[in-house]
């Protein structure tokens, strides 16, 4: 019989917490071993993704970064049984294993194999048990890399350059970089004139911190790049910032209260450079006071719950929306839209662009923007790769007479485009004018349709 936590003595609390922590370590090790087996045995068609990382992200609560780390460990530990044994017996944390594995897979260029084996064993010993300290392991790795890392000194070694860009849970972007001296000099030179303190007209000192000044200066660099005319193309267009925002929200300056429940699916897209494109969409949908059975603005019962739920979570058109970063407030959206070109894309009551029929085989730039407004990115369930990395797929193939219009197109990344063509996965546009996917019987014996990635999520009934 399980005893409630509050009934445990202090000694039992400590013992149980330690025991649970050890079992979590063992379960993490088992998950890594299972993923290694999945990686080897389960076909991509059944996963629905290029590898286990995408499948893990779509079927569990793991973030893409965590899932990718698990897959990397699963693949790497097969080559280093000594590290795997330490993880499987629960004497080494997964984080320490990842650190040592990274060193073992990419040892310093001039470190002999024998020396690499000795160093790895020493690190495993240092990482074993509760007394293990990450800093000590990193210190040893740093010393070995500096001593045996090659002829180039660290400031001149471009192979060590890294730039990490991670979207945080609160919708911000965290950057972490490590650059050689020349690249660093270029960046600091570009930032220098933009980071100088700017006193107010009355002589009041600039109260911004140096970090804030550098961050604001950094924002000017992509602005100027996106405004240049010689940048490369991506997906047939020069890169530009896209903003999806309802036209009602864009033009209604009375504050957020009046427009918060808007049902008008008028979506827009804009960018902040001289060659920006934007999208404003208009629809004939009913206002929020009559949506989901909420008549006369008097909400009650389950219909009220559904209406409130839909108003809160919406479909990506009830606030500003950036294809890479996600939701944006209406006020910031209006600010961004002040300096952009707007392109109209008419939407229906379900937030789907009204059909833009074409006789050409390829998707036009305006159709791509409309598809982006509808699908947001790769529409395959659980994928959601950015729209810039996707292609327009003909549901009814062009060679079989399928038209290039919105009711026959869906955005798919390269992998899922190939998967749809070469497997039993099916996609169709439903009555809501959005794509739905039917898995093969090997994935789901009942072949239940699944919503597109941008529309999947919790639903109130």
mmCIF file with all atom_site columns, C-alpha atoms in Angstrom, residues 88-165:
data_model
loop_
_atom_site.group_PDB
_atom_site.id
_atom_site.type_symbol
_atom_site.label_atom_id
_atom_site.label_alt_id
_atom_site.label_comp_id
_atom_site.label_asym_id
_atom_site.label_entity_id
_atom_site.label_seq_id
_atom_site.pdbx_PDB_ins_code
_atom_site.Cartn_x
_atom_site.Cartn_y
_atom_site.Cartn_z
_atom_site.occupancy
_atom_site.B_iso_or_equiv
_atom_site.pdbx_formal_charge
_atom_site.auth_seq_id
_atom_site.auth_comp_id
_atom_site.auth_asym_id
_atom_site.auth_atom_id
_atom_site.pdbx_PDB_model_num
ATOM 1  C CA . UNK A 1 88  ? 22.769 1.832  -17.815 1.00 0.00 ? 88  UNK A CA 1
ATOM 2  C CA . UNK A 1 89  ? 23.845 1.061  -14.249 1.00 0.00 ? 89  UNK A CA 1
ATOM 3  C CA . UNK A 1 90  ? 22.730 4.489  -13.092 1.00 0.00 ? 90  UNK A CA 1
ATOM 4  C CA . UNK A 1 91  ? 26.138 5.682  -11.837 1.00 0.00 ? 91  UNK A CA 1
ATOM 5  C CA . UNK A 1 92  ? 26.517 8.477  -14.431 1.00 0.00 ? 92  UNK A CA 1
ATOM 6  C CA . UNK A 1 93  ? 24.041 11.165 -15.443 1.00 0.00 ? 93  UNK A CA 1
ATOM 7  C CA . UNK A 1 94  ? 22.863 11.441 -19.025 1.00 0.00 ? 94  UNK A CA 1
ATOM 8  C CA . UNK A 1 95  ? 24.243 14.993 -19.212 1.00 0.00 ? 95  UNK A CA 1
ATOM 9  C CA . UNK A 1 96  ? 27.740 13.833 -18.221 1.00 0.00 ? 96  UNK A CA 1
ATOM 10 C CA . UNK A 1 97  ? 27.490 10.951 -20.680 1.00 0.00 ? 97  UNK A CA 1
ATOM 11 C CA . UNK A 1 98  ? 26.645 13.406 -23.469 1.00 0.00 ? 98  UNK A CA 1
ATOM 12 C CA . UNK A 1 99  ? 29.652 15.550 -22.562 1.00 0.00 ? 99  UNK A CA 1
ATOM 13 C CA . UNK A 1 100 ? 32.081 12.633 -22.553 1.00 0.00 ? 100 UNK A CA 1
ATOM 14 C CA . UNK A 1 101 ? 30.531 11.131 -25.685 1.00 0.00 ? 101 UNK A CA 1
ATOM 15 C CA . UNK A 1 102 ? 31.044 14.387 -27.582 1.00 0.00 ? 102 UNK A CA 1
ATOM 16 C CA . UNK A 1 103 ? 34.733 14.300 -26.653 1.00 0.00 ? 103 UNK A CA 1
ATOM 17 C CA . UNK A 1 104 ? 35.038 10.597 -27.554 1.00 0.00 ? 104 UNK A CA 1
ATOM 18 C CA . UNK A 1 105 ? 33.416 11.081 -30.978 1.00 0.00 ? 105 UNK A CA 1
ATOM 19 C CA . UNK A 1 106 ? 35.488 14.153 -31.890 1.00 0.00 ? 106 UNK A CA 1
ATOM 20 C CA . UNK A 1 107 ? 38.786 13.928 -29.981 1.00 0.00 ? 107 UNK A CA 1
ATOM 21 C CA . UNK A 1 108 ? 41.522 16.534 -30.544 1.00 0.00 ? 108 UNK A CA 1
ATOM 22 C CA . UNK A 1 109 ? 43.238 16.038 -33.917 1.00 0.00 ? 109 UNK A CA 1
ATOM 23 C CA . UNK A 1 110 ? 46.701 15.232 -32.569 1.00 0.00 ? 110 UNK A CA 1
ATOM 24 C CA . UNK A 1 111 ? 45.690 13.142 -29.554 1.00 0.00 ? 111 UNK A CA 1
ATOM 25 C CA . UNK A 1 112 ? 46.786 9.494  -30.111 1.00 0.00 ? 112 UNK A CA 1
ATOM 26 C CA . UNK A 1 113 ? 44.095 6.813  -29.885 1.00 0.00 ? 113 UNK A CA 1
ATOM 27 C CA . UNK A 1 114 ? 45.707 5.374  -26.766 1.00 0.00 ? 114 UNK A CA 1
ATOM 28 C CA . UNK A 1 115 ? 45.646 8.789  -25.118 1.00 0.00 ? 115 UNK A CA 1
ATOM 29 C CA . UNK A 1 116 ? 42.015 9.273  -26.124 1.00 0.00 ? 116 UNK A CA 1
ATOM 30 C CA . UNK A 1 117 ? 41.051 5.938  -24.530 1.00 0.00 ? 117 UNK A CA 1
ATOM 31 C CA . UNK A 1 118 ? 42.899 6.784  -21.313 1.00 0.00 ? 118 UNK A CA 1
ATOM 32 C CA . UNK A 1 119 ? 41.300 10.241 -21.155 1.00 0.00 ? 119 UNK A CA 1
ATOM 33 C CA . UNK A 1 120 ? 37.817 8.810  -21.732 1.00 0.00 ? 120 UNK A CA 1
ATOM 34 C CA . UNK A 1 121 ? 38.212 6.265  -18.932 1.00 0.00 ? 121 UNK A CA 1
ATOM 35 C CA . UNK A 1 122 ? 39.458 8.978  -16.589 1.00 0.00 ? 122 UNK A CA 1
ATOM 36 C CA . UNK A 1 123 ? 36.459 11.153 -17.420 1.00 0.00 ? 123 UNK A CA 1
ATOM 37 C CA . UNK A 1 124 ? 34.065 8.262  -16.805 1.00 0.00 ? 124 UNK A CA 1
ATOM 38 C CA . UNK A 1 125 ? 35.612 7.784  -13.376 1.00 0.00 ? 125 UNK A CA 1
ATOM 39 C CA . UNK A 1 126 ? 35.359 11.524 -12.652 1.00 0.00 ? 126 UNK A CA 1
ATOM 40 C CA . UNK A 1 127 ? 31.705 11.540 -13.755 1.00 0.00 ? 127 UNK A CA 1
ATOM 41 C CA . UNK A 1 128 ? 30.690 8.580  -11.586 1.00 0.00 ? 128 UNK A CA 1
ATOM 42 C CA . UNK A 1 129 ? 28.627 9.026  -8.437  1.00 0.00 ? 129 UNK A CA 1
ATOM 43 C CA . UNK A 1 130 ? 27.034 11.975 -6.631  1.00 0.00 ? 130 UNK A CA 1
ATOM 44 C CA . UNK A 1 131 ? 30.403 13.729 -6.278  1.00 0.00 ? 131 UNK A CA 1
ATOM 45 C CA . UNK A 1 132 ? 30.791 14.208 -10.040 1.00 0.00 ? 132 UNK A CA 1
ATOM 46 C CA . UNK A 1 133 ? 31.276 17.819 -11.120 1.00 0.00 ? 133 UNK A CA 1
ATOM 47 C CA . UNK A 1 134 ? 30.704 19.016 -14.665 1.00 0.00 ? 134 UNK A CA 1
ATOM 48 C CA . UNK A 1 135 ? 33.297 21.795 -14.423 1.00 0.00 ? 135 UNK A CA 1
ATOM 49 C CA . UNK A 1 136 ? 36.097 19.329 -13.721 1.00 0.00 ? 136 UNK A CA 1
ATOM 50 C CA . UNK A 1 137 ? 35.221 17.243 -16.763 1.00 0.00 ? 137 UNK A CA 1
ATOM 51 C CA . UNK A 1 138 ? 35.042 20.317 -18.981 1.00 0.00 ? 138 UNK A CA 1
ATOM 52 C CA . UNK A 1 139 ? 38.352 21.534 -17.614 1.00 0.00 ? 139 UNK A CA 1
ATOM 53 C CA . UNK A 1 140 ? 40.020 18.256 -18.618 1.00 0.00 ? 140 UNK A CA 1
ATOM 54 C CA . UNK A 1 141 ? 38.469 18.379 -22.089 1.00 0.00 ? 141 UNK A CA 1
ATOM 55 C CA . UNK A 1 142 ? 39.580 21.979 -22.568 1.00 0.00 ? 142 UNK A CA 1
ATOM 56 C CA . UNK A 1 143 ? 43.166 21.167 -21.587 1.00 0.00 ? 143 UNK A CA 1
ATOM 57 C CA . UNK A 1 144 ? 43.300 18.233 -24.004 1.00 0.00 ? 144 UNK A CA 1
ATOM 58 C CA . UNK A 1 145 ? 41.848 20.273 -26.866 1.00 0.00 ? 145 UNK A CA 1
ATOM 59 C CA . UNK A 1 146 ? 44.231 23.157 -26.279 1.00 0.00 ? 146 UNK A CA 1
ATOM 60 C CA . UNK A 1 147 ? 47.219 20.794 -26.108 1.00 0.00 ? 147 UNK A CA 1
ATOM 61 C CA . UNK A 1 148 ? 46.352 18.395 -28.934 1.00 0.00 ? 148 UNK A CA 1
ATOM 62 C CA . UNK A 1 149 ? 43.862 20.401 -30.958 1.00 0.00 ? 149 UNK A CA 1
ATOM 63 C CA . UNK A 1 150 ? 46.092 21.105 -33.961 1.00 0.00 ? 150 UNK A CA 1
ATOM 64 C CA . UNK A 1 151 ? 48.464 23.709 -35.218 1.00 0.00 ? 151 UNK A CA 1
ATOM 65 C CA . UNK A 1 152 ? 45.980 26.609 -35.176 1.00 0.00 ? 152 UNK A CA 1
ATOM 66 C CA . UNK A 1 153 ? 45.665 28.430 -31.859 1.00 0.00 ? 153 UNK A CA 1
ATOM 67 C CA . UNK A 1 154 ? 42.077 28.650 -30.563 1.00 0.00 ? 154 UNK A CA 1
ATOM 68 C CA . UNK A 1 155 ? 41.550 32.303 -31.673 1.00 0.00 ? 155 UNK A CA 1
ATOM 69 C CA . UNK A 1 156 ? 42.261 31.324 -35.299 1.00 0.00 ? 156 UNK A CA 1
ATOM 70 C CA . UNK A 1 157 ? 40.529 27.949 -35.454 1.00 0.00 ? 157 UNK A CA 1
ATOM 71 C CA . UNK A 1 158 ? 37.354 28.484 -37.503 1.00 0.00 ? 158 UNK A CA 1
ATOM 72 C CA . UNK A 1 159 ? 36.382 24.811 -37.080 1.00 0.00 ? 159 UNK A CA 1
ATOM 73 C CA . UNK A 1 160 ? 35.435 25.633 -33.494 1.00 0.00 ? 160 UNK A CA 1
ATOM 74 C CA . UNK A 1 161 ? 32.919 28.318 -34.517 1.00 0.00 ? 161 UNK A CA 1
ATOM 75 C CA . UNK A 1 162 ? 29.386 27.761 -33.260 1.00 0.00 ? 162 UNK A CA 1
ATOM 76 C CA . UNK A 1 163 ? 26.169 29.756 -33.153 1.00 0.00 ? 163 UNK A CA 1
ATOM 77 C CA . UNK A 1 164 ? 23.136 28.433 -31.303 1.00 0.00 ? 164 UNK A CA 1
ATOM 78 C CA . UNK A 1 165 ? 19.713 30.047 -31.766 1.00 0.00 ? 165 UNK A CA 1
#
